[in-house]
Short mmCIF file of C-alpha atoms and ligand atoms in Angstrom, two decimals:
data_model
loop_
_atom_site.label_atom_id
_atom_site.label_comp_id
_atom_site.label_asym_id
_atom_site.label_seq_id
_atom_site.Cartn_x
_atom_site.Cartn_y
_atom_site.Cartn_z
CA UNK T 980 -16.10 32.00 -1.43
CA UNK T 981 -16.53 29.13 -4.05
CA UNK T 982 -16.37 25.71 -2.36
CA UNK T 983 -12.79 24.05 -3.06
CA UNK T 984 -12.74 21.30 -5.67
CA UNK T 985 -10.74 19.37 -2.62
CA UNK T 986 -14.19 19.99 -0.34
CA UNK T 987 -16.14 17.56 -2.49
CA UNK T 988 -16.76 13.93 -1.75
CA UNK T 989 -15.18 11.04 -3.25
CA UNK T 990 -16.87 8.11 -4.00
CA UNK T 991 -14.59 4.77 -4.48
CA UNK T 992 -16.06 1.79 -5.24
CA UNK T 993 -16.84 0.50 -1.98
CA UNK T 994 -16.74 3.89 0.44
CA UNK T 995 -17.11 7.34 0.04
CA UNK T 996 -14.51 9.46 1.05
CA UNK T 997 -15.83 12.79 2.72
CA UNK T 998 -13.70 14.96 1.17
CA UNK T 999 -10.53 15.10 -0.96
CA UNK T 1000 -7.76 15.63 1.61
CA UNK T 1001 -5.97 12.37 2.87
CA UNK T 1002 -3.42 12.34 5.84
CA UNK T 1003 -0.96 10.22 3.84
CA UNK T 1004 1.21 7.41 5.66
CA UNK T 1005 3.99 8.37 8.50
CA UNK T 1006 5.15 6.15 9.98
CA UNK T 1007 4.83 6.07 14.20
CA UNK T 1008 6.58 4.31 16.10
CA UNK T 1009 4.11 3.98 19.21
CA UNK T 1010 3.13 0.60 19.05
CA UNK T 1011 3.52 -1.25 22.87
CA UNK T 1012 5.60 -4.17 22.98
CA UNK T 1013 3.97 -6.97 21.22
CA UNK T 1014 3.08 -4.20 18.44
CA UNK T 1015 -0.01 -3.20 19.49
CA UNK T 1016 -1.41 0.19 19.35
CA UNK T 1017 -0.60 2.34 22.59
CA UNK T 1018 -2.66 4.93 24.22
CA UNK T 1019 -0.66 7.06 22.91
CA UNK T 1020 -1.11 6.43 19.26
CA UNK T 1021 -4.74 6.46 20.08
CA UNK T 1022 -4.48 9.81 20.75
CA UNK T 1023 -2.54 10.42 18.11
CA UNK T 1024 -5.32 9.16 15.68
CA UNK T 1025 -8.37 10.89 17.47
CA UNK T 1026 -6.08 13.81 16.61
CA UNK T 1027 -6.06 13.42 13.39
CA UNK T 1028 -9.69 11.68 13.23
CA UNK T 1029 -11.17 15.45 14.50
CA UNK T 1030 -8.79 17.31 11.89
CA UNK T 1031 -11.13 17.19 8.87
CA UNK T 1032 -8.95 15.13 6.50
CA UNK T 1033 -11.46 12.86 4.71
CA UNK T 1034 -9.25 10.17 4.66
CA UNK T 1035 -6.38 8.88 7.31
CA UNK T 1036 -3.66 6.40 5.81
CA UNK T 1037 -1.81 4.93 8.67
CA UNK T 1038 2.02 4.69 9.12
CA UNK T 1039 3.93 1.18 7.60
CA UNK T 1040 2.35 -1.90 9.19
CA UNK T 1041 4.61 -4.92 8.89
CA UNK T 1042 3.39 -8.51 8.09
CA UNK T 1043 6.80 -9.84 9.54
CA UNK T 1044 7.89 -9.27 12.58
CA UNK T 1045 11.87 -9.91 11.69
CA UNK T 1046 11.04 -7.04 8.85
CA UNK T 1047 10.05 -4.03 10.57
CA UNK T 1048 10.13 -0.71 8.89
CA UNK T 1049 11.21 0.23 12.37
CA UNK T 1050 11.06 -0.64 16.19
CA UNK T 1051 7.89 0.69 17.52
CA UNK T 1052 5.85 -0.65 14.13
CA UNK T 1053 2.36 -1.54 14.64
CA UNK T 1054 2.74 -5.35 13.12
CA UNK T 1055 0.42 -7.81 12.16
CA UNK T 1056 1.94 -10.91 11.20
CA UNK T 1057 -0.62 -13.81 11.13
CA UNK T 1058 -3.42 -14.60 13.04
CA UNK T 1059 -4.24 -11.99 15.54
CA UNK T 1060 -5.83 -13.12 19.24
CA UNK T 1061 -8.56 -10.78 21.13
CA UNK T 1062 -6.38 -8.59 22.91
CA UNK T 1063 -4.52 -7.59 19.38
CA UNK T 1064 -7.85 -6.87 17.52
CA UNK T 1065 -9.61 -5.14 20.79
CA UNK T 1066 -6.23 -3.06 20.37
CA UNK T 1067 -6.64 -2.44 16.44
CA UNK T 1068 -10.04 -2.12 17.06
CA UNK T 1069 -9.77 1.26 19.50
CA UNK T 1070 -7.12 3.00 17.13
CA UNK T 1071 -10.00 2.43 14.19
CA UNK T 1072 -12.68 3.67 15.85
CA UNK T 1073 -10.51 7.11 17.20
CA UNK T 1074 -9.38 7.30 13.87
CA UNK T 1075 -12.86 7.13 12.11
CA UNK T 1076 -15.22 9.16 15.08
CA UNK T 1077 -15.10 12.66 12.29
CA UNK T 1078 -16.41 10.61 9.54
CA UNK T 1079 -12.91 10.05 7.71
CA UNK T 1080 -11.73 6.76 5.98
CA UNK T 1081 -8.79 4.74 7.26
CA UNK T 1082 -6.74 2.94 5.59
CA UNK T 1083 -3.87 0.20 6.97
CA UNK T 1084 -0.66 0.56 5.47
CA UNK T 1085 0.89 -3.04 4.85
CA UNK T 1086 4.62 -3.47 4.36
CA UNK T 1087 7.23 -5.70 4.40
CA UNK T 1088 11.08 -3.90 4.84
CA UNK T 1089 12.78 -6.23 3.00
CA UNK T 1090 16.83 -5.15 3.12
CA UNK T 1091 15.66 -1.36 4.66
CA UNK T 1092 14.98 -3.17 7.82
CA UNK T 1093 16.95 -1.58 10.09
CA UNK T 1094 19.99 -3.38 11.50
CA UNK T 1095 18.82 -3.14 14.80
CA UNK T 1096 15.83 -5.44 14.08
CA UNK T 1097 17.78 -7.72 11.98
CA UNK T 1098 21.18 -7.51 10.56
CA UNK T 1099 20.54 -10.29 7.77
CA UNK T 1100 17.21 -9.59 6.53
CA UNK T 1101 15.41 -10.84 3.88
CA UNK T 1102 15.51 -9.30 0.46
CA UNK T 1103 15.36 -10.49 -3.36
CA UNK T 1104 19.19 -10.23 -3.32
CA UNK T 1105 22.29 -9.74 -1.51
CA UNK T 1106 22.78 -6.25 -2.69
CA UNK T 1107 23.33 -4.05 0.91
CA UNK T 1108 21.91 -0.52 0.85
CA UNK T 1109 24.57 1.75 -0.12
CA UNK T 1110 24.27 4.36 2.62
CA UNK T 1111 26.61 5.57 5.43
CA UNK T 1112 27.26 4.38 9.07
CA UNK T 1113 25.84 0.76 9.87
CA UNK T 1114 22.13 1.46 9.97
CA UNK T 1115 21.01 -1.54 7.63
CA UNK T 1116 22.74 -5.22 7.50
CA UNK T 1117 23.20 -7.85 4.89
CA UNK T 1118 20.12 -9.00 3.13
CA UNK T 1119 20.13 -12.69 2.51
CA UNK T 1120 18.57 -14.01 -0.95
CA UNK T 1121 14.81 -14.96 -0.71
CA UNK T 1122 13.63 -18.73 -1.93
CA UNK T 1123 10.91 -18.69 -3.27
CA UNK T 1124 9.21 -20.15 -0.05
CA UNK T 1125 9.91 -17.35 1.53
CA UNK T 1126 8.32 -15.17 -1.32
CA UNK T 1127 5.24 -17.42 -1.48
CA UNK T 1128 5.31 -17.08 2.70
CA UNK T 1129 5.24 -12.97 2.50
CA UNK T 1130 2.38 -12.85 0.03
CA UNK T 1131 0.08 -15.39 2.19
CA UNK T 1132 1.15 -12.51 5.25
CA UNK T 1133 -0.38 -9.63 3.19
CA UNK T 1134 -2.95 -11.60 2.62
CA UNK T 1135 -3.88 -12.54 6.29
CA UNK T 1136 -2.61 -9.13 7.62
CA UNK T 1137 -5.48 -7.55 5.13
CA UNK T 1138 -7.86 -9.94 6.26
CA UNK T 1139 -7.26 -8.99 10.42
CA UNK T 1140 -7.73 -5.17 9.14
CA UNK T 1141 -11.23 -5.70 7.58
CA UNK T 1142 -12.49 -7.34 10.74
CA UNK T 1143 -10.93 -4.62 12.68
CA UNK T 1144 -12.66 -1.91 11.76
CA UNK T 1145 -10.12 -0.27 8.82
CA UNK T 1146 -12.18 0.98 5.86
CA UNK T 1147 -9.64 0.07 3.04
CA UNK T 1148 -5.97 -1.61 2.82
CA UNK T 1149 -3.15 0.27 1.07
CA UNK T 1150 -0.22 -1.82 -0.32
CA UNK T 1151 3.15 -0.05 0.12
CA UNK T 1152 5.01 -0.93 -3.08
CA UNK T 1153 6.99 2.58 -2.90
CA UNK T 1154 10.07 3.46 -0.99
CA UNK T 1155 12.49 1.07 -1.43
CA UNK T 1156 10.86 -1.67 0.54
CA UNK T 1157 11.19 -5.28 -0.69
CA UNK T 1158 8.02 -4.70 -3.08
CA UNK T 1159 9.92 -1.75 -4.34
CA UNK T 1160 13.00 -3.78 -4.07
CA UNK T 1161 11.68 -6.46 -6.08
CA UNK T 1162 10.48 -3.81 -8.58
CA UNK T 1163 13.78 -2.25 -8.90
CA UNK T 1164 16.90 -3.81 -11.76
CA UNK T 1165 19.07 -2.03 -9.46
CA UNK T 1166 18.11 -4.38 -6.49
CA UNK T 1167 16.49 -7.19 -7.79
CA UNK T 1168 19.18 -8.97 -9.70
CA UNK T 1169 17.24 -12.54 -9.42
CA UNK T 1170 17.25 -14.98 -12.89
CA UNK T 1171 14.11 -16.88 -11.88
CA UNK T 1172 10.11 -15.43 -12.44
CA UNK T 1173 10.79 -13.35 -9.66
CA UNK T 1174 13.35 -11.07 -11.28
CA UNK T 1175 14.70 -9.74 -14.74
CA UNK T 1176 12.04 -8.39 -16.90
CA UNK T 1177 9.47 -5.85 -15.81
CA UNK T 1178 6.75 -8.74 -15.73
CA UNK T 1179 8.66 -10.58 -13.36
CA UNK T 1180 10.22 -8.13 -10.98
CA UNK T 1181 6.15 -6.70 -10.63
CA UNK T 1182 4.88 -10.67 -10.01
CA UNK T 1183 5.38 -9.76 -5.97
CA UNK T 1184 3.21 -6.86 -6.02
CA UNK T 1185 1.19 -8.62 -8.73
CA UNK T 1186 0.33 -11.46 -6.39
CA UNK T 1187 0.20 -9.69 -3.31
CA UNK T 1188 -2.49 -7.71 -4.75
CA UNK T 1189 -4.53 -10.65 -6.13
CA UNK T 1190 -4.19 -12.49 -2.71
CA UNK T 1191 -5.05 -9.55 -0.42
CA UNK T 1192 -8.35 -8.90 -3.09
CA UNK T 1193 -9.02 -12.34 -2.51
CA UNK T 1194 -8.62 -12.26 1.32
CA UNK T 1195 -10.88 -8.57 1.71
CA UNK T 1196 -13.69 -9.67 -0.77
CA UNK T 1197 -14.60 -7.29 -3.85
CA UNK T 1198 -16.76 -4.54 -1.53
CA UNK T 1199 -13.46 -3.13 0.18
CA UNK T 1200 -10.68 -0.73 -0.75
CA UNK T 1201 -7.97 -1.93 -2.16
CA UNK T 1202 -5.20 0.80 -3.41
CA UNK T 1203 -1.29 0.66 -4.16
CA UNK T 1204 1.55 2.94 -3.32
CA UNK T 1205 3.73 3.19 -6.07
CA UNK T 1206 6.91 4.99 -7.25
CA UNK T 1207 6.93 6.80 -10.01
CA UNK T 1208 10.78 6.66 -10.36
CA UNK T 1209 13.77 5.66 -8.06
CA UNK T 1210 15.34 8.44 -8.72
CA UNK T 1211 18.68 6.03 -9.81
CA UNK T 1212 20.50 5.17 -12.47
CA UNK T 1213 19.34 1.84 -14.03
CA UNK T 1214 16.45 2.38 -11.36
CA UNK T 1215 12.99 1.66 -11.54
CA UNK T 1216 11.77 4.09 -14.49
CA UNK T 1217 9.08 6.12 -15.48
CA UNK T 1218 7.91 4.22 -18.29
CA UNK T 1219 8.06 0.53 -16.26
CA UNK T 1220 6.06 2.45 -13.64
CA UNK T 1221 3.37 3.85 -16.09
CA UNK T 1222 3.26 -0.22 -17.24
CA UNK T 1223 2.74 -1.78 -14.18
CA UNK T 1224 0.04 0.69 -13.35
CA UNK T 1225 -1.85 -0.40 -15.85
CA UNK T 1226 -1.38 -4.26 -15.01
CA UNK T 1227 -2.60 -3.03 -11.07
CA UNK T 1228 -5.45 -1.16 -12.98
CA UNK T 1229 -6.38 -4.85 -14.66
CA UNK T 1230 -5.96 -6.01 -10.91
CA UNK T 1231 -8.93 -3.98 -10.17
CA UNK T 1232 -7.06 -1.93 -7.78
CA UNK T 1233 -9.50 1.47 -6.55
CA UNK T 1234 -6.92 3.82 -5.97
CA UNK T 1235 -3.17 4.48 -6.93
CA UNK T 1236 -1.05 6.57 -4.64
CA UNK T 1237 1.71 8.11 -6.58
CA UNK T 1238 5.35 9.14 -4.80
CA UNK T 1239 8.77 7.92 -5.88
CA UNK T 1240 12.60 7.37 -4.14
CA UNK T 1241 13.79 5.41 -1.45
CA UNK T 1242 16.50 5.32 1.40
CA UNK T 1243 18.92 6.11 -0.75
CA UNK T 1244 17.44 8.96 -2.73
CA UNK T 1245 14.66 10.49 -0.31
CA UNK T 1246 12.93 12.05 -3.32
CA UNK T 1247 9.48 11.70 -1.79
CA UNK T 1248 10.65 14.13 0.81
CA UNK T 1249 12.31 16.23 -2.11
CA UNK T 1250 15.56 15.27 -0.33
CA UNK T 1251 19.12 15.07 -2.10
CA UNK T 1252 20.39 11.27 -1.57
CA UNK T 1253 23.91 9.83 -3.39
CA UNK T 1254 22.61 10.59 -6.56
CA UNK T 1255 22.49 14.65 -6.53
CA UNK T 1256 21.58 15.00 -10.72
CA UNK T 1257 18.23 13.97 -11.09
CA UNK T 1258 18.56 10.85 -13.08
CA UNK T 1259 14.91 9.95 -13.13
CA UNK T 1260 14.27 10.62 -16.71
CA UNK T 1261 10.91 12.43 -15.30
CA UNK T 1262 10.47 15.99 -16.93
CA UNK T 1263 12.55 18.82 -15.26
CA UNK T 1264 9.60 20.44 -14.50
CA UNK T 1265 8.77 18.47 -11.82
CA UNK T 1266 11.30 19.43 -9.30
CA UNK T 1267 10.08 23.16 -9.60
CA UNK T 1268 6.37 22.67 -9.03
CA UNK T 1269 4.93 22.63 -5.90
CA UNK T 1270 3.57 19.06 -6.12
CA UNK T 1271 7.12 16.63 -6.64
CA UNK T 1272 5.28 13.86 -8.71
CA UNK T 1273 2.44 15.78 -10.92
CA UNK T 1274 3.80 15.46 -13.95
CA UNK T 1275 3.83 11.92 -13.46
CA UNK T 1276 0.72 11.56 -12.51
CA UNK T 1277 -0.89 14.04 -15.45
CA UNK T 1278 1.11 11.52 -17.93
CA UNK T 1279 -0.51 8.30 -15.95
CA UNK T 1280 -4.03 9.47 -16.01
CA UNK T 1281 -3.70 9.02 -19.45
CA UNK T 1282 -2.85 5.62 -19.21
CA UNK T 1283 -5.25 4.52 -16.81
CA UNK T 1284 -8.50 4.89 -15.32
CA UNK T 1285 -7.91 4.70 -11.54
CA UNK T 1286 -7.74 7.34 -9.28
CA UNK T 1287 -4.89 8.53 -8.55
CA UNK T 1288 -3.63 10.53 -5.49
CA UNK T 1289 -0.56 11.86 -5.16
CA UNK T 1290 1.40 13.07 -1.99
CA UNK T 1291 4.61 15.13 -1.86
CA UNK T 1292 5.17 18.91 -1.64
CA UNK T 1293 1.13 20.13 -2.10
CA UNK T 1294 1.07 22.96 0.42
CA UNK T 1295 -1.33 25.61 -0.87
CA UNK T 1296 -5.24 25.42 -1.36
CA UNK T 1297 -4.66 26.52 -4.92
CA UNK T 1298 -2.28 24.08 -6.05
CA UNK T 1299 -4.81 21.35 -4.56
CA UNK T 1300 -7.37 22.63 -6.39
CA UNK T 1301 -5.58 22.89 -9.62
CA UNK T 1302 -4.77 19.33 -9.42
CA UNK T 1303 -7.82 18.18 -8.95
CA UNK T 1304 -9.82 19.94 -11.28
CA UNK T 1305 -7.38 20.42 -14.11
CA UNK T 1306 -4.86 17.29 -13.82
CA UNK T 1307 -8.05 14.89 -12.77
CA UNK T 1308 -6.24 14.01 -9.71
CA UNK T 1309 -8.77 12.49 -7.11
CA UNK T 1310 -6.87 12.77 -4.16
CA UNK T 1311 -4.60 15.14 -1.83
CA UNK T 1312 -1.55 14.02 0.08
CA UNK T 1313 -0.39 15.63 2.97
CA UNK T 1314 2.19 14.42 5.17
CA UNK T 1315 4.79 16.69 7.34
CA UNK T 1316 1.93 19.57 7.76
CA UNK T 1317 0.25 17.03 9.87
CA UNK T 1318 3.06 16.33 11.94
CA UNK T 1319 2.72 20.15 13.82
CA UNK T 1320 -0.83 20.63 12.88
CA UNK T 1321 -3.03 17.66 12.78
CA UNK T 1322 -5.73 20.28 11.96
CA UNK T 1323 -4.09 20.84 8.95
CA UNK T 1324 -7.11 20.02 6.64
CA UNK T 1325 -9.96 21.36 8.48
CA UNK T 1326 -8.04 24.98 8.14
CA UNK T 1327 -7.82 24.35 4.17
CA UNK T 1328 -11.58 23.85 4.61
CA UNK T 1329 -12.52 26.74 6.47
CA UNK T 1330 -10.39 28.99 3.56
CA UNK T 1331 -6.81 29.07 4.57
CA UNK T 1332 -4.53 29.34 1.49
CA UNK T 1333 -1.56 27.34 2.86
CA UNK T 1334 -0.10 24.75 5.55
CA UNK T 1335 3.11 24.75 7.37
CA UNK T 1336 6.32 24.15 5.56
CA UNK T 1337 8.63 23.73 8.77
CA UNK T 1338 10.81 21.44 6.67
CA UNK T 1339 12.42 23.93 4.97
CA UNK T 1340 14.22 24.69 8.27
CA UNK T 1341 15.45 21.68 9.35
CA UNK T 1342 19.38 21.82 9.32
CA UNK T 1343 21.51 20.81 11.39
CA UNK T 1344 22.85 23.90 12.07
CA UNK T 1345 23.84 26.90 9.59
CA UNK T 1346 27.03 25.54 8.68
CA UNK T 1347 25.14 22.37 6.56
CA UNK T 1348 23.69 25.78 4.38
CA UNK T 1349 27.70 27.05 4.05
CA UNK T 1350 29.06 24.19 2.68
CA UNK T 1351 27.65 24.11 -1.32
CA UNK T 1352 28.43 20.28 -1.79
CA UNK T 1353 27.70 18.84 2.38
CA UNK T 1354 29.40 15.41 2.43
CA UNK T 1355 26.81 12.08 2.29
CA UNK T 1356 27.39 11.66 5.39
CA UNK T 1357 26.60 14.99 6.50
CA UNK T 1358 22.99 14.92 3.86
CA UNK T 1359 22.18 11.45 5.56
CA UNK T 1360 22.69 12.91 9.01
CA UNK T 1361 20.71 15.86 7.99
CA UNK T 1362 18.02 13.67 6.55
CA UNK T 1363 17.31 11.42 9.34
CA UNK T 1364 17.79 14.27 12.07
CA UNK T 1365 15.08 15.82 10.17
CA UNK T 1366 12.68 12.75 9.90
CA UNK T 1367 13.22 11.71 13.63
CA UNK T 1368 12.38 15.84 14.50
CA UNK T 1369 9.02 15.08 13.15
CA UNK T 1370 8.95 11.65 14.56
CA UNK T 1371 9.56 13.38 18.26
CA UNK T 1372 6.57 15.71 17.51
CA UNK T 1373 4.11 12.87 16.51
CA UNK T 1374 5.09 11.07 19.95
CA UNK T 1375 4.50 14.37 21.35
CA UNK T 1376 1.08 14.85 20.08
CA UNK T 1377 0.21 11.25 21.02
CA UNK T 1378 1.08 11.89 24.99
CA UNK T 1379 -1.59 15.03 24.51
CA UNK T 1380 1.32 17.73 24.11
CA UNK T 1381 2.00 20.92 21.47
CA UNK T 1382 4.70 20.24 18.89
CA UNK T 1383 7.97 21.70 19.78
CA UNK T 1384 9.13 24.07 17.39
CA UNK T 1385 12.56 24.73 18.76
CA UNK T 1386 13.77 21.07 19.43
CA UNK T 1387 17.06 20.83 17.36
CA UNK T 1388 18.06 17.73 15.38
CA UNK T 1389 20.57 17.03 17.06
CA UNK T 1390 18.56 15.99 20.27
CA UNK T 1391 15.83 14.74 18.04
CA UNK T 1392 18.27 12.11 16.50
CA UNK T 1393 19.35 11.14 20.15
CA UNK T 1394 16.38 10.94 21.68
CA UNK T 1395 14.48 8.88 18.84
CA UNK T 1396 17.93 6.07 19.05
CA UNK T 1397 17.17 5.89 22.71
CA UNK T 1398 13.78 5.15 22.46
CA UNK T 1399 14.31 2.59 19.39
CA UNK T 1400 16.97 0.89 21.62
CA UNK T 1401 14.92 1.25 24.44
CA UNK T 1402 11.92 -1.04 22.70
CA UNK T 1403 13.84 -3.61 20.81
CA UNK T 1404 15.60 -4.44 24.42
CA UNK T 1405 11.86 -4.54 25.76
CA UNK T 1406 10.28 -6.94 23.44
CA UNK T 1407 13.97 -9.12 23.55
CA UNK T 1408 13.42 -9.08 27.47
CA UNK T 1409 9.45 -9.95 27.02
CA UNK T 1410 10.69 -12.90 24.15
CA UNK T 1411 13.24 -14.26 26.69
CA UNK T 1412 10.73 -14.03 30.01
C1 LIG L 1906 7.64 11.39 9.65
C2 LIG L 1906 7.35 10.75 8.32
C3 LIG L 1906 7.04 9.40 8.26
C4 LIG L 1906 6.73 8.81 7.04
N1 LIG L 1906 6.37 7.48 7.01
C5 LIG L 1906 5.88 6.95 5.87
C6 LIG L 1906 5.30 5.65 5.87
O1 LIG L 1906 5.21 4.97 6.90
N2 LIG L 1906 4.85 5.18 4.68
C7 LIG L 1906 4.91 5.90 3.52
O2 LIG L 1906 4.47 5.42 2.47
N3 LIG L 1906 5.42 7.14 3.50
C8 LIG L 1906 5.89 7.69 4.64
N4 LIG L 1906 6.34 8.97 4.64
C9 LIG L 1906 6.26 9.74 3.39
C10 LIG L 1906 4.95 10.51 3.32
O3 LIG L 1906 3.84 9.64 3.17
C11 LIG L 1906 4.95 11.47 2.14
O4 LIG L 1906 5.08 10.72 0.95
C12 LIG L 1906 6.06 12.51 2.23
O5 LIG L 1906 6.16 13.05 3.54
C13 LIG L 1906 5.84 13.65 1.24
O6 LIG L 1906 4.65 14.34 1.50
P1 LIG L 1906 4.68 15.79 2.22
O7 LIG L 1906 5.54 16.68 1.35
O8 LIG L 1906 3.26 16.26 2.27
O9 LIG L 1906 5.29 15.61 3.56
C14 LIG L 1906 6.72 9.56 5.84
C15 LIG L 1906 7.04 10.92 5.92
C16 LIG L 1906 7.35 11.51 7.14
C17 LIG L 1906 7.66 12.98 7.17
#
């Protein structure tokens, strides 16, 4: 057996990756009370540290506490005291004891905070998310305080996860959160240097990324999560993305995650959102291949020099190899594999020609198949019973347990609400005590 192009180190400019197969960010939702890691998401991590992947990107990490990705984040927002590091501190070390990198996934919700954390967040304008049901509130205009406030946090929060033990910081500017938010015409509809033309709506991520390379020093990872597309009409596009890649390139940025959508088109899951026509203006051709944003990223690596990794759909060894040694890509996403089989890399090591694709099953029953248009209410319900069916298997994994297979979405949406309830009541009890 030839070795697999994905076997081989990669050296960055200030650590060398052991191989080229990265766990890429999901989110957890096991942090204790005062957003600390848990036992459980130590386990969780040592997991995934004795899995083989040669790099581990952890889930969101919010520099605000009001602007949570969800309840349950890990968050570090300012100055951390010895209890919070000592906690940071164990999750790095399970997460590095096979030899893989870590990264700390920094984030800031901006108007996809969910309402339950706060039903006026912040955001660069008061333009709601358009989805179903009452899941996200009223974002309130930032000033440009408030803007200068949430770059200082990325800063700091980058800082903390040096010290800590992480071996890189990746800034999530994907997704629909407020860096993608600011990024996006669509939300973003600000008149000052903060929104209008491309230069402006990219000064957040701009200066977030000059900050946090001024907090970490020169001799520590630095890479960006970006969207190819949104995926929306009068979206973020292609051709701005390709552009502000190049002006994080200038930044000196060492590695460029590529993925696209947000909340209201899941297209980094390959999900339908409100927009069903694909309106990205990316080739056709991507939706068919296996990996979702690969034509993207073959047009951006001429453009820049960076290394790019890209995350979304790669499921077999020969597809991964393919886009590393013909397309030039230097690194391998993989997300919901890892979810049921936090060994999932080691096996693509040892020769196995594919990984799980469980989310091709998850429906909520055989009726949402039937139906050849399902309502949006009935594709966002499907959506997030899917996403909180993997969530329930990461918690399950984290208290030492096998995935369940058969748990049905249904239950999985129920049970994940209860929990989320069940923390935001905990930490409003352990504010008011
Ligand atoms: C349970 C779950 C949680 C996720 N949380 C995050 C996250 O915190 N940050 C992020 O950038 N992407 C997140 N994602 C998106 C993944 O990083 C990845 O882009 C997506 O799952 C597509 O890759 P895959 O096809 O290999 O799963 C999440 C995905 C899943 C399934």
């Amino acid at each position: 057996m030839t070795t697999p192009a994905f076997a081989a180190p990669l050296q960055l400019p200030s650590e060398t990756l052991p191989n080229r197969l990265a766990k890429a960010a999901m989110t957890e939702g096991m942090a204790d009370l005062q957003g600390r890691p848990s036992d459980d998401l130590v386990r969780l991590y040592e997991a995934w540290g004795r899995g083989g992947a040669g790099l581990l990107i952890s889930g969101n990490v919010p520099v605000d506490a009001q602007h949570l990705e969800r309840p349950g984040n890990v968050i570090i927002a300012g100055p951390q005291d010895a209890a919070a590091k000592a906690a940071l501190r164990r999750l790095t070390q399970a997460a590095r004891a096979g030899g893989a990198g870590f990264w700390i996934q920094l984030s800031h919700a901006g108007r996809q905070t969910p309402a339950l954390v706060n039903p006026t967040p912040k955001a660069p304008s008061a333009v709601a998310l358009a989805l179903p049901g009452k899941l996200y509130g009223a974002p309130v205009p930032m000033s440009g305080d408030d803007i200068r406030a949430v770059i200082r946090s990325f800063a700091e929060a980058a800082a903390v996860s040096r010290e800590v033990g992480f071996t890189g910081v990746q800034i999530h500017g994907a997704h629909g959160y407020l860096i993608s938010q600011f990024l996006s015409p669509l939300a973003n509809k600000r008149e000052d240097e903060w929104g209008g033309a491309l230069e402006n709506r990219a000064r957040l991520l701009l200066e977030i990324v000059r900050a946090t390379r001024a907090a970490v020093g020169a001799d520590f990872t630095l890479a960006v999560k970006l969207n190819s597309a949104d995926f929306q009409r009068g979206g973020f596009a292609p051709g701005e993305s390709m552009q502000v890649a190049q002006w994080l390139e200038a930044e000196g940025v060492d590695l460029l995650e590529v993925s696209g959508g947000n909340y209201e088109q899941p297209r980094m899951m390959k999900m339908e959102g409100l927009e069903a026509a694909d309106v990205s203006g990316l080739p056709a051709s991507t939706a068919a291949r296996e990996a979702y944003f690969l034509d993207f990223a073959v047009e951006l690596r001429k453009h820049v020099k960076t290394p790019l990794m890209v995350t979304g759909g790669m499921r077999t060894a020969q597809a991964m190899n393919e886009v590393i040694e013909r397309d030039g890509v230097s690194l391998i996403g993989i997300g919901r594999p890892m979810v049921v089989d936090p060994d999932a890399p080691r096996r693509l090591l040892e020769g196995a020609p594919s990984l799980d694709r469980h989310e091709e099953r998850l429906r909520l029953g055989p009726g949402f198949f039937s139906q050849r248009s399902p309502s949006k209410t009935l594709r966002a319900l499907n959506g997030f019973g899917a996403l909180y069916w993997q969530y329930q298997q990461l918690r399950r994994i984290g208290r030492g347990q096998a995935p369940d297979m058969k748990l049905g979405l249904l239950k999985a949406l129920m049970d994940e609400r209860r929990a989320q309830t069940a923390w935001m009541a905990g930490r409003a009890r352990g504010a008011a005590s």
